[in-house]
Amino acid sequence: MKKSYVIILIIGLGLTALIFQLPKGNVSNTTSNAPAGGANRDAKGDDHQDEHTEESATKSEETHAAPLTKAQQAAVSKLKSELSQAKTEVAKSSVLDKLINTFVGANHYDSAAYFAGQFADQHPALNNFLRAGQLYFEAQTYALNPTKGKAMGEKARVYFEQVLSKDPSNLLVKTNLAMTYVDTPTPMKGITLLREVIEQEPTFVPALFNLGILSIKSNQFGKGQERFTQILKLEPTNYKAALNLGFCLAQLDKLDEAKKVLRMVLDKSKDPEETKAAQELLAEMQKH
């Protein structure tokens, strides 16, 4: 099996799985209905600055996402106009949710993150920091350019750290913060944070999952097998963990066990991305 090919495939699935476990409500109605924090108001002229910076972000995003369609461009333009005209914080937050969802739907995560970050800076409430951090984290996850990924990770850390300063017991945010350090000169900071999470909550699946991913990245497939096996005991229907387990088993030459796990994913998963990945992994195994 070609390790480079499959590792990229599985790491991508692992990060996607982490995104699926994030509190998505904070990108939609939950945040817009939350009490607004902070006394700062939008300064005059910010809309022009937002527009200029957002256009730069969108151009950057186009390196790995399709350009906005005409319909999406029209929707973005309309929502930006509504955002600039909204008079209250609650009204701005409501429009912002729609703008963010439009960008996310087009895979322009850094544009969505930029506007969420601007709002969080102007209205420093816990949910606003969480939304901005989450979106920058997603932008880091989907960035193909390492330099861009690093920049998005740095932004995510700023907001995640503000969340933890207000809510230090938020293990999911601490777990996500840890993953922003993985591709930096200080990856051990991330590993240390993940270990702290596991010490506090040994069965916290997102942290176990990411430790498993880091085991794959460092070619420690035995440790990866242990992590993903543990997750499946806790969550038998976590098919992304099963995919990673199948990969680890294959790398350990436990081919029969790997095939059994991957065929289980094919039989039981309803997610087309998961079943496609299982099929591709099985096909790779047949070649070697």
PDB file of C-alpha atoms in Angstrom:
ATOM      1  CA  MET A   1       0.000   0.000   0.000  1.00  0.00           C
ATOM      2  CA  LYS A   2       1.257   3.478  -0.835  1.00  0.00           C
ATOM      3  CA  LYS A   3       1.637   5.113   2.543  1.00  0.00           C
ATOM      4  CA  SER A   4       1.791   8.658   1.203  1.00  0.00           C
ATOM      5  CA  TYR A   5      -1.513   8.276  -0.633  1.00  0.00           C
ATOM      6  CA  VAL A   6      -3.406   6.623   2.169  1.00  0.00           C
ATOM      7  CA  ILE A   7      -2.013   8.778   4.959  1.00  0.00           C
ATOM      8  CA  ILE A   8      -3.226  11.887   3.149  1.00  0.00           C
ATOM      9  CA  LEU A   9      -6.630  10.268   2.686  1.00  0.00           C
ATOM     10  CA  ILE A  10      -6.988   9.200   6.295  1.00  0.00           C
ATOM     11  CA  ILE A  11      -5.639  12.361   7.847  1.00  0.00           C
ATOM     12  CA  GLY A  12      -8.147  14.293   5.794  1.00  0.00           C
ATOM     13  CA  LEU A  13     -10.941  12.102   7.074  1.00  0.00           C
ATOM     14  CA  GLY A  14      -9.690  12.454  10.613  1.00  0.00           C
ATOM     15  CA  LEU A  15      -9.751  16.224  10.506  1.00  0.00           C
ATOM     16  CA  THR A  16     -13.145  16.140   8.848  1.00  0.00           C
ATOM     17  CA  ALA A  17     -14.395  13.936  11.642  1.00  0.00           C
ATOM     18  CA  LEU A  18     -13.212  16.477  14.152  1.00  0.00           C
ATOM     19  CA  ILE A  19     -15.115  19.182  12.303  1.00  0.00           C
ATOM     20  CA  PHE A  20     -18.253  17.037  12.409  1.00  0.00           C
ATOM     21  CA  GLN A  21     -17.934  16.847  16.191  1.00  0.00           C
ATOM     22  CA  LEU A  22     -17.697  20.615  16.644  1.00  0.00           C
ATOM     23  CA  PRO A  23     -20.706  22.485  18.083  1.00  0.00           C
ATOM     24  CA  LYS A  24     -22.221  23.504  14.760  1.00  0.00           C
ATOM     25  CA  GLY A  25     -24.935  25.450  16.509  1.00  0.00           C
ATOM     26  CA  ASN A  26     -22.399  28.166  17.125  1.00  0.00           C
ATOM     27  CA  VAL A  27     -22.341  28.897  13.425  1.00  0.00           C
ATOM     28  CA  SER A  28     -26.074  29.259  13.178  1.00  0.00           C
ATOM     29  CA  ASN A  29     -29.016  29.970  15.405  1.00  0.00           C
ATOM     30  CA  THR A  30     -27.353  29.225  18.733  1.00  0.00           C
ATOM     31  CA  THR A  31     -24.973  32.131  18.453  1.00  0.00           C
ATOM     32  CA  SER A  32     -27.433  34.585  17.000  1.00  0.00           C
ATOM     33  CA  ASN A  33     -29.823  33.916  19.869  1.00  0.00           C
ATOM     34  CA  ALA A  34     -27.124  34.127  22.533  1.00  0.00           C
ATOM     35  CA  PRO A  35     -26.836  37.233  24.739  1.00  0.00           C
ATOM     36  CA  ALA A  36     -24.494  39.734  23.157  1.00  0.00           C
ATOM     37  CA  GLY A  37     -21.312  40.562  24.970  1.00  0.00           C
ATOM     38  CA  GLY A  38     -19.118  43.648  25.109  1.00  0.00           C
ATOM     39  CA  ALA A  39     -19.926  47.296  24.728  1.00  0.00           C
ATOM     40  CA  ASN A  40     -17.978  48.001  21.548  1.00  0.00           C
ATOM     41  CA  ARG A  41     -19.878  49.072  18.442  1.00  0.00           C
ATOM     42  CA  ASP A  42     -18.927  48.901  14.785  1.00  0.00           C
ATOM     43  CA  ALA A  43     -16.721  51.828  13.854  1.00  0.00           C
ATOM     44  CA  LYS A  44     -17.548  53.894  10.797  1.00  0.00           C
ATOM     45  CA  GLY A  45     -15.633  52.803   7.736  1.00  0.00           C
ATOM     46  CA  ASP A  46     -15.253  49.189   8.916  1.00  0.00           C
ATOM     47  CA  ASP A  47     -17.481  47.981   6.113  1.00  0.00           C
ATOM     48  CA  HIS A  48     -15.020  49.189   3.485  1.00  0.00           C
ATOM     49  CA  GLN A  49     -12.146  47.567   5.347  1.00  0.00           C
ATOM     50  CA  ASP A  50     -14.116  44.331   5.676  1.00  0.00           C
ATOM     51  CA  GLU A  51     -14.911  44.303   1.989  1.00  0.00           C
ATOM     52  CA  HIS A  52     -11.302  44.856   0.934  1.00  0.00           C
ATOM     53  CA  THR A  53      -9.945  42.195   3.287  1.00  0.00           C
ATOM     54  CA  GLU A  54     -12.697  39.739   2.458  1.00  0.00           C
ATOM     55  CA  GLU A  55     -11.940  40.065  -1.238  1.00  0.00           C
ATOM     56  CA  SER A  56      -8.302  39.202  -0.528  1.00  0.00           C
ATOM     57  CA  ALA A  57      -9.407  36.247   1.567  1.00  0.00           C
ATOM     58  CA  THR A  58     -11.693  35.044  -1.193  1.00  0.00           C
ATOM     59  CA  LYS A  59      -8.906  35.240  -3.777  1.00  0.00           C
ATOM     60  CA  SER A  60      -6.718  33.205  -1.451  1.00  0.00           C
ATOM     61  CA  GLU A  61      -9.475  30.666  -0.914  1.00  0.00           C
ATOM     62  CA  GLU A  62      -9.826  30.165  -4.654  1.00  0.00           C
ATOM     63  CA  THR A  63      -6.509  28.308  -4.636  1.00  0.00           C
ATOM     64  CA  HIS A  64      -8.405  25.294  -3.309  1.00  0.00           C
ATOM     65  CA  ALA A  65     -12.095  26.103  -3.714  1.00  0.00           C
ATOM     66  CA  ALA A  66     -14.245  26.825  -6.729  1.00  0.00           C
ATOM     67  CA  PRO A  67     -14.972  30.520  -7.310  1.00  0.00           C
ATOM     68  CA  LEU A  68     -18.329  31.754  -6.106  1.00  0.00           C
ATOM     69  CA  THR A  69     -21.118  31.231  -8.601  1.00  0.00           C
ATOM     70  CA  LYS A  70     -23.069  34.246  -9.822  1.00  0.00           C
ATOM     71  CA  ALA A  71     -25.887  33.316  -7.469  1.00  0.00           C
ATOM     72  CA  GLN A  72     -23.485  33.041  -4.535  1.00  0.00           C
ATOM     73  CA  GLN A  73     -21.834  36.341  -5.460  1.00  0.00           C
ATOM     74  CA  ALA A  74     -25.234  38.001  -5.505  1.00  0.00           C
ATOM     75  CA  ALA A  75     -26.150  36.479  -2.151  1.00  0.00           C
ATOM     76  CA  VAL A  76     -22.850  37.578  -0.605  1.00  0.00           C
ATOM     77  CA  SER A  77     -23.224  41.111  -1.963  1.00  0.00           C
ATOM     78  CA  LYS A  78     -26.775  41.372  -0.613  1.00  0.00           C
ATOM     79  CA  LEU A  79     -25.831  40.039   2.807  1.00  0.00           C
ATOM     80  CA  LYS A  80     -22.798  42.316   3.094  1.00  0.00           C
ATOM     81  CA  SER A  81     -25.068  45.260   2.348  1.00  0.00           C
ATOM     82  CA  GLU A  82     -27.544  44.083   4.980  1.00  0.00           C
ATOM     83  CA  LEU A  83     -24.710  43.609   7.462  1.00  0.00           C
ATOM     84  CA  SER A  84     -23.489  47.164   6.951  1.00  0.00           C
ATOM     85  CA  GLN A  85     -27.006  48.520   7.405  1.00  0.00           C
ATOM     86  CA  ALA A  86     -27.971  46.478  10.468  1.00  0.00           C
ATOM     87  CA  LYS A  87     -28.380  48.758  13.468  1.00  0.00           C
ATOM     88  CA  THR A  88     -28.230  46.410  16.435  1.00  0.00           C
ATOM     89  CA  GLU A  89     -25.813  43.719  17.512  1.00  0.00           C
ATOM     90  CA  VAL A  90     -28.536  41.076  17.378  1.00  0.00           C
ATOM     91  CA  ALA A  91     -29.507  42.089  13.845  1.00  0.00           C
ATOM     92  CA  LYS A  92     -25.869  42.065  12.722  1.00  0.00           C
ATOM     93  CA  SER A  93     -25.349  38.606  14.224  1.00  0.00           C
ATOM     94  CA  SER A  94     -28.392  37.261  12.409  1.00  0.00           C
ATOM     95  CA  VAL A  95     -27.177  38.545   9.038  1.00  0.00           C
ATOM     96  CA  LEU A  96     -23.656  37.377   9.801  1.00  0.00           C
ATOM     97  CA  ASP A  97     -24.900  33.821  10.317  1.00  0.00           C
ATOM     98  CA  LYS A  98     -26.394  33.852   6.820  1.00  0.00           C
ATOM     99  CA  LEU A  99     -23.214  35.306   5.315  1.00  0.00           C
ATOM    100  CA  ILE A 100     -21.070  32.714   7.063  1.00  0.00           C
ATOM    101  CA  ASN A 101     -23.321  29.876   5.903  1.00  0.00           C
ATOM    102  CA  THR A 102     -23.084  31.138   2.324  1.00  0.00           C
ATOM    103  CA  PHE A 103     -19.285  31.157   2.422  1.00  0.00           C
ATOM    104  CA  VAL A 104     -19.110  27.766   4.149  1.00  0.00           C
ATOM    105  CA  GLY A 105     -21.507  26.315   1.574  1.00  0.00           C
ATOM    106  CA  ALA A 106     -19.052  27.439  -1.096  1.00  0.00           C
ATOM    107  CA  ASN A 107     -16.032  26.086   0.830  1.00  0.00           C
ATOM    108  CA  HIS A 108     -14.666  29.616   1.346  1.00  0.00           C
ATOM    109  CA  TYR A 109     -13.851  29.041   4.998  1.00  0.00           C
ATOM    110  CA  ASP A 110     -11.305  31.822   5.375  1.00  0.00           C
ATOM    111  CA  SER A 111     -13.809  34.410   4.161  1.00  0.00           C
ATOM    112  CA  ALA A 112     -16.366  33.119   6.649  1.00  0.00           C
ATOM    113  CA  ALA A 113     -13.735  33.151   9.391  1.00  0.00           C
ATOM    114  CA  TYR A 114     -12.669  36.698   8.598  1.00  0.00           C
ATOM    115  CA  PHE A 115     -16.161  38.120   9.074  1.00  0.00           C
ATOM    116  CA  ALA A 116     -16.727  36.029  12.202  1.00  0.00           C
ATOM    117  CA  GLY A 117     -13.426  37.272  13.604  1.00  0.00           C
ATOM    118  CA  GLN A 118     -14.265  40.895  12.881  1.00  0.00           C
ATOM    119  CA  PHE A 119     -17.582  40.499  14.677  1.00  0.00           C
ATOM    120  CA  ALA A 120     -15.954  38.770  17.652  1.00  0.00           C
ATOM    121  CA  ASP A 121     -13.392  41.567  17.941  1.00  0.00           C
ATOM    122  CA  GLN A 122     -16.152  44.165  17.968  1.00  0.00           C
ATOM    123  CA  HIS A 123     -18.504  42.163  20.214  1.00  0.00           C
ATOM    124  CA  PRO A 124     -16.321  40.096  22.576  1.00  0.00           C
ATOM    125  CA  ALA A 125     -18.708  37.428  23.824  1.00  0.00           C
ATOM    126  CA  LEU A 126     -17.909  33.759  24.453  1.00  0.00           C
ATOM    127  CA  ASN A 127     -20.059  32.430  21.593  1.00  0.00           C
ATOM    128  CA  ASN A 128     -18.579  34.960  19.184  1.00  0.00           C
ATOM    129  CA  PHE A 129     -15.021  33.904  20.054  1.00  0.00           C
ATOM    130  CA  LEU A 130     -16.042  30.272  19.710  1.00  0.00           C
ATOM    131  CA  ARG A 131     -17.591  30.818  16.285  1.00  0.00           C
ATOM    132  CA  ALA A 132     -14.538  32.692  15.001  1.00  0.00           C
ATOM    133  CA  GLY A 133     -12.118  30.120  16.384  1.00  0.00           C
ATOM    134  CA  GLN A 134     -14.087  27.252  14.910  1.00  0.00           C
ATOM    135  CA  LEU A 135     -14.196  28.822  11.461  1.00  0.00           C
ATOM    136  CA  TYR A 136     -10.497  29.665  11.420  1.00  0.00           C
ATOM    137  CA  PHE A 137      -9.848  26.094  12.546  1.00  0.00           C
ATOM    138  CA  GLU A 138     -11.907  24.813   9.607  1.00  0.00           C
ATOM    139  CA  ALA A 139     -10.023  27.169   7.297  1.00  0.00           C
ATOM    140  CA  GLN A 140      -6.763  25.681   8.594  1.00  0.00           C
ATOM    141  CA  THR A 141      -8.101  22.170   8.084  1.00  0.00           C
ATOM    142  CA  TYR A 142      -9.046  22.684   4.453  1.00  0.00           C
ATOM    143  CA  ALA A 143      -6.092  24.837   3.422  1.00  0.00           C
ATOM    144  CA  LEU A 144      -3.855  23.052   0.916  1.00  0.00           C
ATOM    145  CA  ASN A 145      -1.200  25.755   1.106  1.00  0.00           C
ATOM    146  CA  PRO A 146       0.954  25.199   4.249  1.00  0.00           C
ATOM    147  CA  THR A 147       1.619  28.905   4.680  1.00  0.00           C
ATOM    148  CA  LYS A 148      -2.056  29.676   4.577  1.00  0.00           C
ATOM    149  CA  GLY A 149      -2.834  26.807   6.928  1.00  0.00           C
ATOM    150  CA  LYS A 150      -0.323  28.142   9.417  1.00  0.00           C
ATOM    151  CA  ALA A 151      -1.859  31.619   9.275  1.00  0.00           C
ATOM    152  CA  MET A 152      -5.364  30.238   9.783  1.00  0.00           C
ATOM    153  CA  GLY A 153      -4.147  28.126  12.711  1.00  0.00           C
ATOM    154  CA  GLU A 154      -2.585  31.158  14.367  1.00  0.00           C
ATOM    155  CA  LYS A 155      -5.888  33.022  14.080  1.00  0.00           C
ATOM    156  CA  ALA A 156      -7.794  30.049  15.466  1.00  0.00           C
ATOM    157  CA  ARG A 157      -5.483  29.947  18.488  1.00  0.00           C
ATOM    158  CA  VAL A 158      -6.181  33.591  19.293  1.00  0.00           C
ATOM    159  CA  TYR A 159      -9.907  32.968  19.568  1.00  0.00           C
ATOM    160  CA  PHE A 160      -9.698  29.527  21.175  1.00  0.00           C
ATOM    161  CA  GLU A 161      -7.450  30.943  23.895  1.00  0.00           C
ATOM    162  CA  GLN A 162      -9.991  33.668  24.552  1.00  0.00           C
ATOM    163  CA  VAL A 163     -12.692  31.021  24.874  1.00  0.00           C
ATOM    164  CA  LEU A 164     -10.590  29.036  27.334  1.00  0.00           C
ATOM    165  CA  SER A 165      -9.856  32.159  29.374  1.00  0.00           C
ATOM    166  CA  LYS A 166     -13.609  32.392  29.964  1.00  0.00           C
ATOM    167  CA  ASP A 167     -14.415  28.677  29.959  1.00  0.00           C
ATOM    168  CA  PRO A 168     -11.287  26.679  30.909  1.00  0.00           C
ATOM    169  CA  SER A 169     -13.291  23.448  31.238  1.00  0.00           C
ATOM    170  CA  ASN A 170     -14.197  23.336  27.532  1.00  0.00           C
ATOM    171  CA  LEU A 171     -12.379  20.175  26.508  1.00  0.00           C
ATOM    172  CA  LEU A 172     -13.421  20.316  22.864  1.00  0.00           C
ATOM    173  CA  VAL A 173     -11.938  23.760  22.396  1.00  0.00           C
ATOM    174  CA  LYS A 174      -8.774  22.638  24.165  1.00  0.00           C
ATOM    175  CA  THR A 175      -8.613  19.642  21.836  1.00  0.00           C
ATOM    176  CA  ASN A 176      -9.025  21.812  18.750  1.00  0.00           C
ATOM    177  CA  LEU A 177      -6.462  24.280  20.064  1.00  0.00           C
ATOM    178  CA  ALA A 178      -4.030  21.401  20.376  1.00  0.00           C
ATOM    179  CA  MET A 179      -4.406  20.534  16.693  1.00  0.00           C
ATOM    180  CA  THR A 180      -3.460  24.063  15.618  1.00  0.00           C
ATOM    181  CA  TYR A 181       0.052  23.338  16.913  1.00  0.00           C
ATOM    182  CA  VAL A 182       0.597  20.132  14.946  1.00  0.00           C
ATOM    183  CA  ASP A 183       2.292  21.669  11.908  1.00  0.00           C
ATOM    184  CA  THR A 184       4.167  24.379  13.796  1.00  0.00           C
ATOM    185  CA  PRO A 185       7.757  24.360  15.106  1.00  0.00           C
ATOM    186  CA  THR A 186       6.293  23.428  18.531  1.00  0.00           C
ATOM    187  CA  PRO A 187       4.027  20.410  17.893  1.00  0.00           C
ATOM    188  CA  MET A 188       4.676  19.081  21.407  1.00  0.00           C
ATOM    189  CA  LYS A 189       2.496  21.895  22.744  1.00  0.00           C
ATOM    190  CA  GLY A 190      -0.415  20.289  20.955  1.00  0.00           C
ATOM    191  CA  ILE A 191       0.427  16.798  22.143  1.00  0.00           C
ATOM    192  CA  THR A 192       0.762  18.076  25.711  1.00  0.00           C
ATOM    193  CA  LEU A 193      -2.674  19.699  25.516  1.00  0.00           C
ATOM    194  CA  LEU A 194      -4.224  16.489  24.196  1.00  0.00           C
ATOM    195  CA  ARG A 195      -2.642  14.496  27.004  1.00  0.00           C
ATOM    196  CA  GLU A 196      -4.012  16.983  29.528  1.00  0.00           C
ATOM    197  CA  VAL A 197      -7.483  16.473  28.076  1.00  0.00           C
ATOM    198  CA  ILE A 198      -7.138  12.681  28.302  1.00  0.00           C
ATOM    199  CA  GLU A 199      -5.917  12.930  31.899  1.00  0.00           C
ATOM    200  CA  GLN A 200      -9.009  14.938  32.742  1.00  0.00           C
ATOM    201  CA  GLU A 201     -11.418  12.819  30.682  1.00  0.00           C
ATOM    202  CA  PRO A 202      -9.932   9.463  29.547  1.00  0.00           C
ATOM    203  CA  THR A 203     -12.877   8.667  27.278  1.00  0.00           C
ATOM    204  CA  PHE A 204     -13.080  12.022  25.476  1.00  0.00           C
ATOM    205  CA  VAL A 205     -13.368  10.837  21.882  1.00  0.00           C
ATOM    206  CA  PRO A 206     -12.170  13.950  19.977  1.00  0.00           C
ATOM    207  CA  ALA A 207      -8.878  13.914  21.914  1.00  0.00           C
ATOM    208  CA  LEU A 208      -8.465  10.164  21.453  1.00  0.00           C
ATOM    209  CA  PHE A 209      -9.155  10.576  17.751  1.00  0.00           C
ATOM    210  CA  ASN A 210      -6.549  13.271  17.304  1.00  0.00           C
ATOM    211  CA  LEU A 211      -3.961  11.322  19.253  1.00  0.00           C
ATOM    212  CA  GLY A 212      -4.651   8.489  16.841  1.00  0.00           C
ATOM    213  CA  ILE A 213      -4.154  10.809  13.879  1.00  0.00           C
ATOM    214  CA  LEU A 214      -0.861  12.020  15.324  1.00  0.00           C
ATOM    215  CA  SER A 215       0.200   8.395  15.755  1.00  0.00           C
ATOM    216  CA  ILE A 216      -0.437   7.839  12.044  1.00  0.00           C
ATOM    217  CA  LYS A 217       1.528  10.938  11.111  1.00  0.00           C
ATOM    218  CA  SER A 218       4.491   9.680  13.137  1.00  0.00           C
ATOM    219  CA  ASN A 219       4.183   6.122  11.720  1.00  0.00           C
ATOM    220  CA  GLN A 220       3.307   4.715  15.161  1.00  0.00           C
ATOM    221  CA  PHE A 221       0.574   2.490  13.785  1.00  0.00           C
ATOM    222  CA  GLY A 222       0.419   0.276  16.859  1.00  0.00           C
ATOM    223  CA  LYS A 223      -0.487   3.271  19.018  1.00  0.00           C
ATOM    224  CA  GLY A 224      -2.932   4.374  16.368  1.00  0.00           C
ATOM    225  CA  GLN A 225      -4.584   0.952  16.458  1.00  0.00           C
ATOM    226  CA  GLU A 226      -4.975   1.251  20.219  1.00  0.00           C
ATOM    227  CA  ARG A 227      -6.567   4.707  20.009  1.00  0.00           C
ATOM    228  CA  PHE A 228      -9.067   3.861  17.292  1.00  0.00           C
ATOM    229  CA  THR A 229      -9.944   0.512  18.878  1.00  0.00           C
ATOM    230  CA  GLN A 230     -10.681   2.368  22.110  1.00  0.00           C
ATOM    231  CA  ILE A 231     -12.933   4.819  20.254  1.00  0.00           C
ATOM    232  CA  LEU A 232     -14.900   1.998  18.627  1.00  0.00           C
ATOM    233  CA  LYS A 233     -15.522   0.461  22.041  1.00  0.00           C
ATOM    234  CA  LEU A 234     -16.986   3.779  23.127  1.00  0.00           C
ATOM    235  CA  GLU A 235     -18.726   4.570  19.823  1.00  0.00           C
ATOM    236  CA  PRO A 236     -19.264   1.437  17.701  1.00  0.00           C
ATOM    237  CA  THR A 237     -20.733   3.487  14.847  1.00  0.00           C
ATOM    238  CA  ASN A 238     -17.796   5.910  14.566  1.00  0.00           C
ATOM    239  CA  TYR A 239     -16.916   4.814  11.057  1.00  0.00           C
ATOM    240  CA  LYS A 240     -14.180   7.396  10.566  1.00  0.00           C
ATOM    241  CA  ALA A 241     -12.389   5.843  13.508  1.00  0.00           C
ATOM    242  CA  ALA A 242     -12.972   2.469  11.842  1.00  0.00           C
ATOM    243  CA  LEU A 243     -11.387   3.726   8.609  1.00  0.00           C
ATOM    244  CA  ASN A 244      -8.326   4.884  10.502  1.00  0.00           C
ATOM    245  CA  LEU A 245      -8.190   1.587  12.374  1.00  0.00           C
ATOM    246  CA  GLY A 246      -8.347  -0.307   9.092  1.00  0.00           C
ATOM    247  CA  PHE A 247      -5.455   1.745   7.762  1.00  0.00           C
ATOM    248  CA  CYS A 248      -3.342   1.147  10.884  1.00  0.00           C
ATOM    249  CA  LEU A 249      -4.016  -2.582  10.733  1.00  0.00           C
ATOM    250  CA  ALA A 250      -2.981  -2.669   7.082  1.00  0.00           C
ATOM    251  CA  GLN A 251       0.271  -0.893   7.880  1.00  0.00           C
ATOM    252  CA  LEU A 252       0.909  -3.482  10.596  1.00  0.00           C
ATOM    253  CA  ASP A 253       0.370  -6.269   8.000  1.00  0.00           C
ATOM    254  CA  LYS A 254      -2.793  -7.391   9.773  1.00  0.00           C
ATOM    255  CA  LEU A 255      -4.540  -7.533   6.438  1.00  0.00           C
ATOM    256  CA  ASP A 256      -7.404  -9.873   7.321  1.00  0.00           C
ATOM    257  CA  GLU A 257      -8.354  -7.716  10.302  1.00  0.00           C
ATOM    258  CA  ALA A 258      -8.055  -4.552   8.205  1.00  0.00           C
ATOM    259  CA  LYS A 259     -10.326  -5.943   5.493  1.00  0.00           C
ATOM    260  CA  LYS A 260     -12.905  -6.989   8.068  1.00  0.00           C
ATOM    261  CA  VAL A 261     -13.037  -3.497   9.557  1.00  0.00           C
ATOM    262  CA  LEU A 262     -13.220  -1.762   6.175  1.00  0.00           C
ATOM    263  CA  ARG A 263     -15.946  -4.099   4.902  1.00  0.00           C
ATOM    264  CA  MET A 264     -17.901  -3.306   8.058  1.00  0.00           C
ATOM    265  CA  VAL A 265     -17.733   0.372   7.088  1.00  0.00           C
ATOM    266  CA  LEU A 266     -18.957  -0.475   3.583  1.00  0.00           C
ATOM    267  CA  ASP A 267     -21.870  -2.494   4.973  1.00  0.00           C
ATOM    268  CA  LYS A 268     -23.016  -0.140   7.724  1.00  0.00           C
ATOM    269  CA  SER A 269     -22.016   3.440   6.963  1.00  0.00           C
ATOM    270  CA  LYS A 270     -24.558   5.681   5.258  1.00  0.00           C
ATOM    271  CA  ASP A 271     -21.970   8.377   4.525  1.00  0.00           C
ATOM    272  CA  PRO A 272     -20.828   8.260   0.871  1.00  0.00           C
ATOM    273  CA  GLU A 273     -17.443   9.788   1.756  1.00  0.00           C
ATOM    274  CA  GLU A 274     -16.809   7.026   4.294  1.00  0.00           C
ATOM    275  CA  THR A 275     -17.845   4.213   1.976  1.00  0.00           C
ATOM    276  CA  LYS A 276     -15.801   5.678  -0.873  1.00  0.00           C
ATOM    277  CA  ALA A 277     -12.744   5.848   1.388  1.00  0.00           C
ATOM    278  CA  ALA A 278     -13.274   2.246   2.499  1.00  0.00           C
ATOM    279  CA  GLN A 279     -13.508   1.120  -1.132  1.00  0.00           C
ATOM    280  CA  GLU A 280     -10.332   2.983  -2.059  1.00  0.00           C
ATOM    281  CA  LEU A 281      -8.432   1.552   0.898  1.00  0.00           C
ATOM    282  CA  LEU A 282      -9.540  -1.978   0.040  1.00  0.00           C
ATOM    283  CA  ALA A 283      -8.539  -1.413  -3.583  1.00  0.00           C
ATOM    284  CA  GLU A 284      -5.095  -0.198  -2.504  1.00  0.00           C
ATOM    285  CA  MET A 285      -4.683  -3.285  -0.336  1.00  0.00           C
ATOM    286  CA  GLN A 286      -5.450  -5.524  -3.312  1.00  0.00           C
ATOM    287  CA  LYS A 287      -2.550  -3.959  -5.249  1.00  0.00           C
ATOM    288  CA  HIS A 288       0.100  -4.887  -2.684  1.00  0.00           C
TER     289      HIS A 288
END
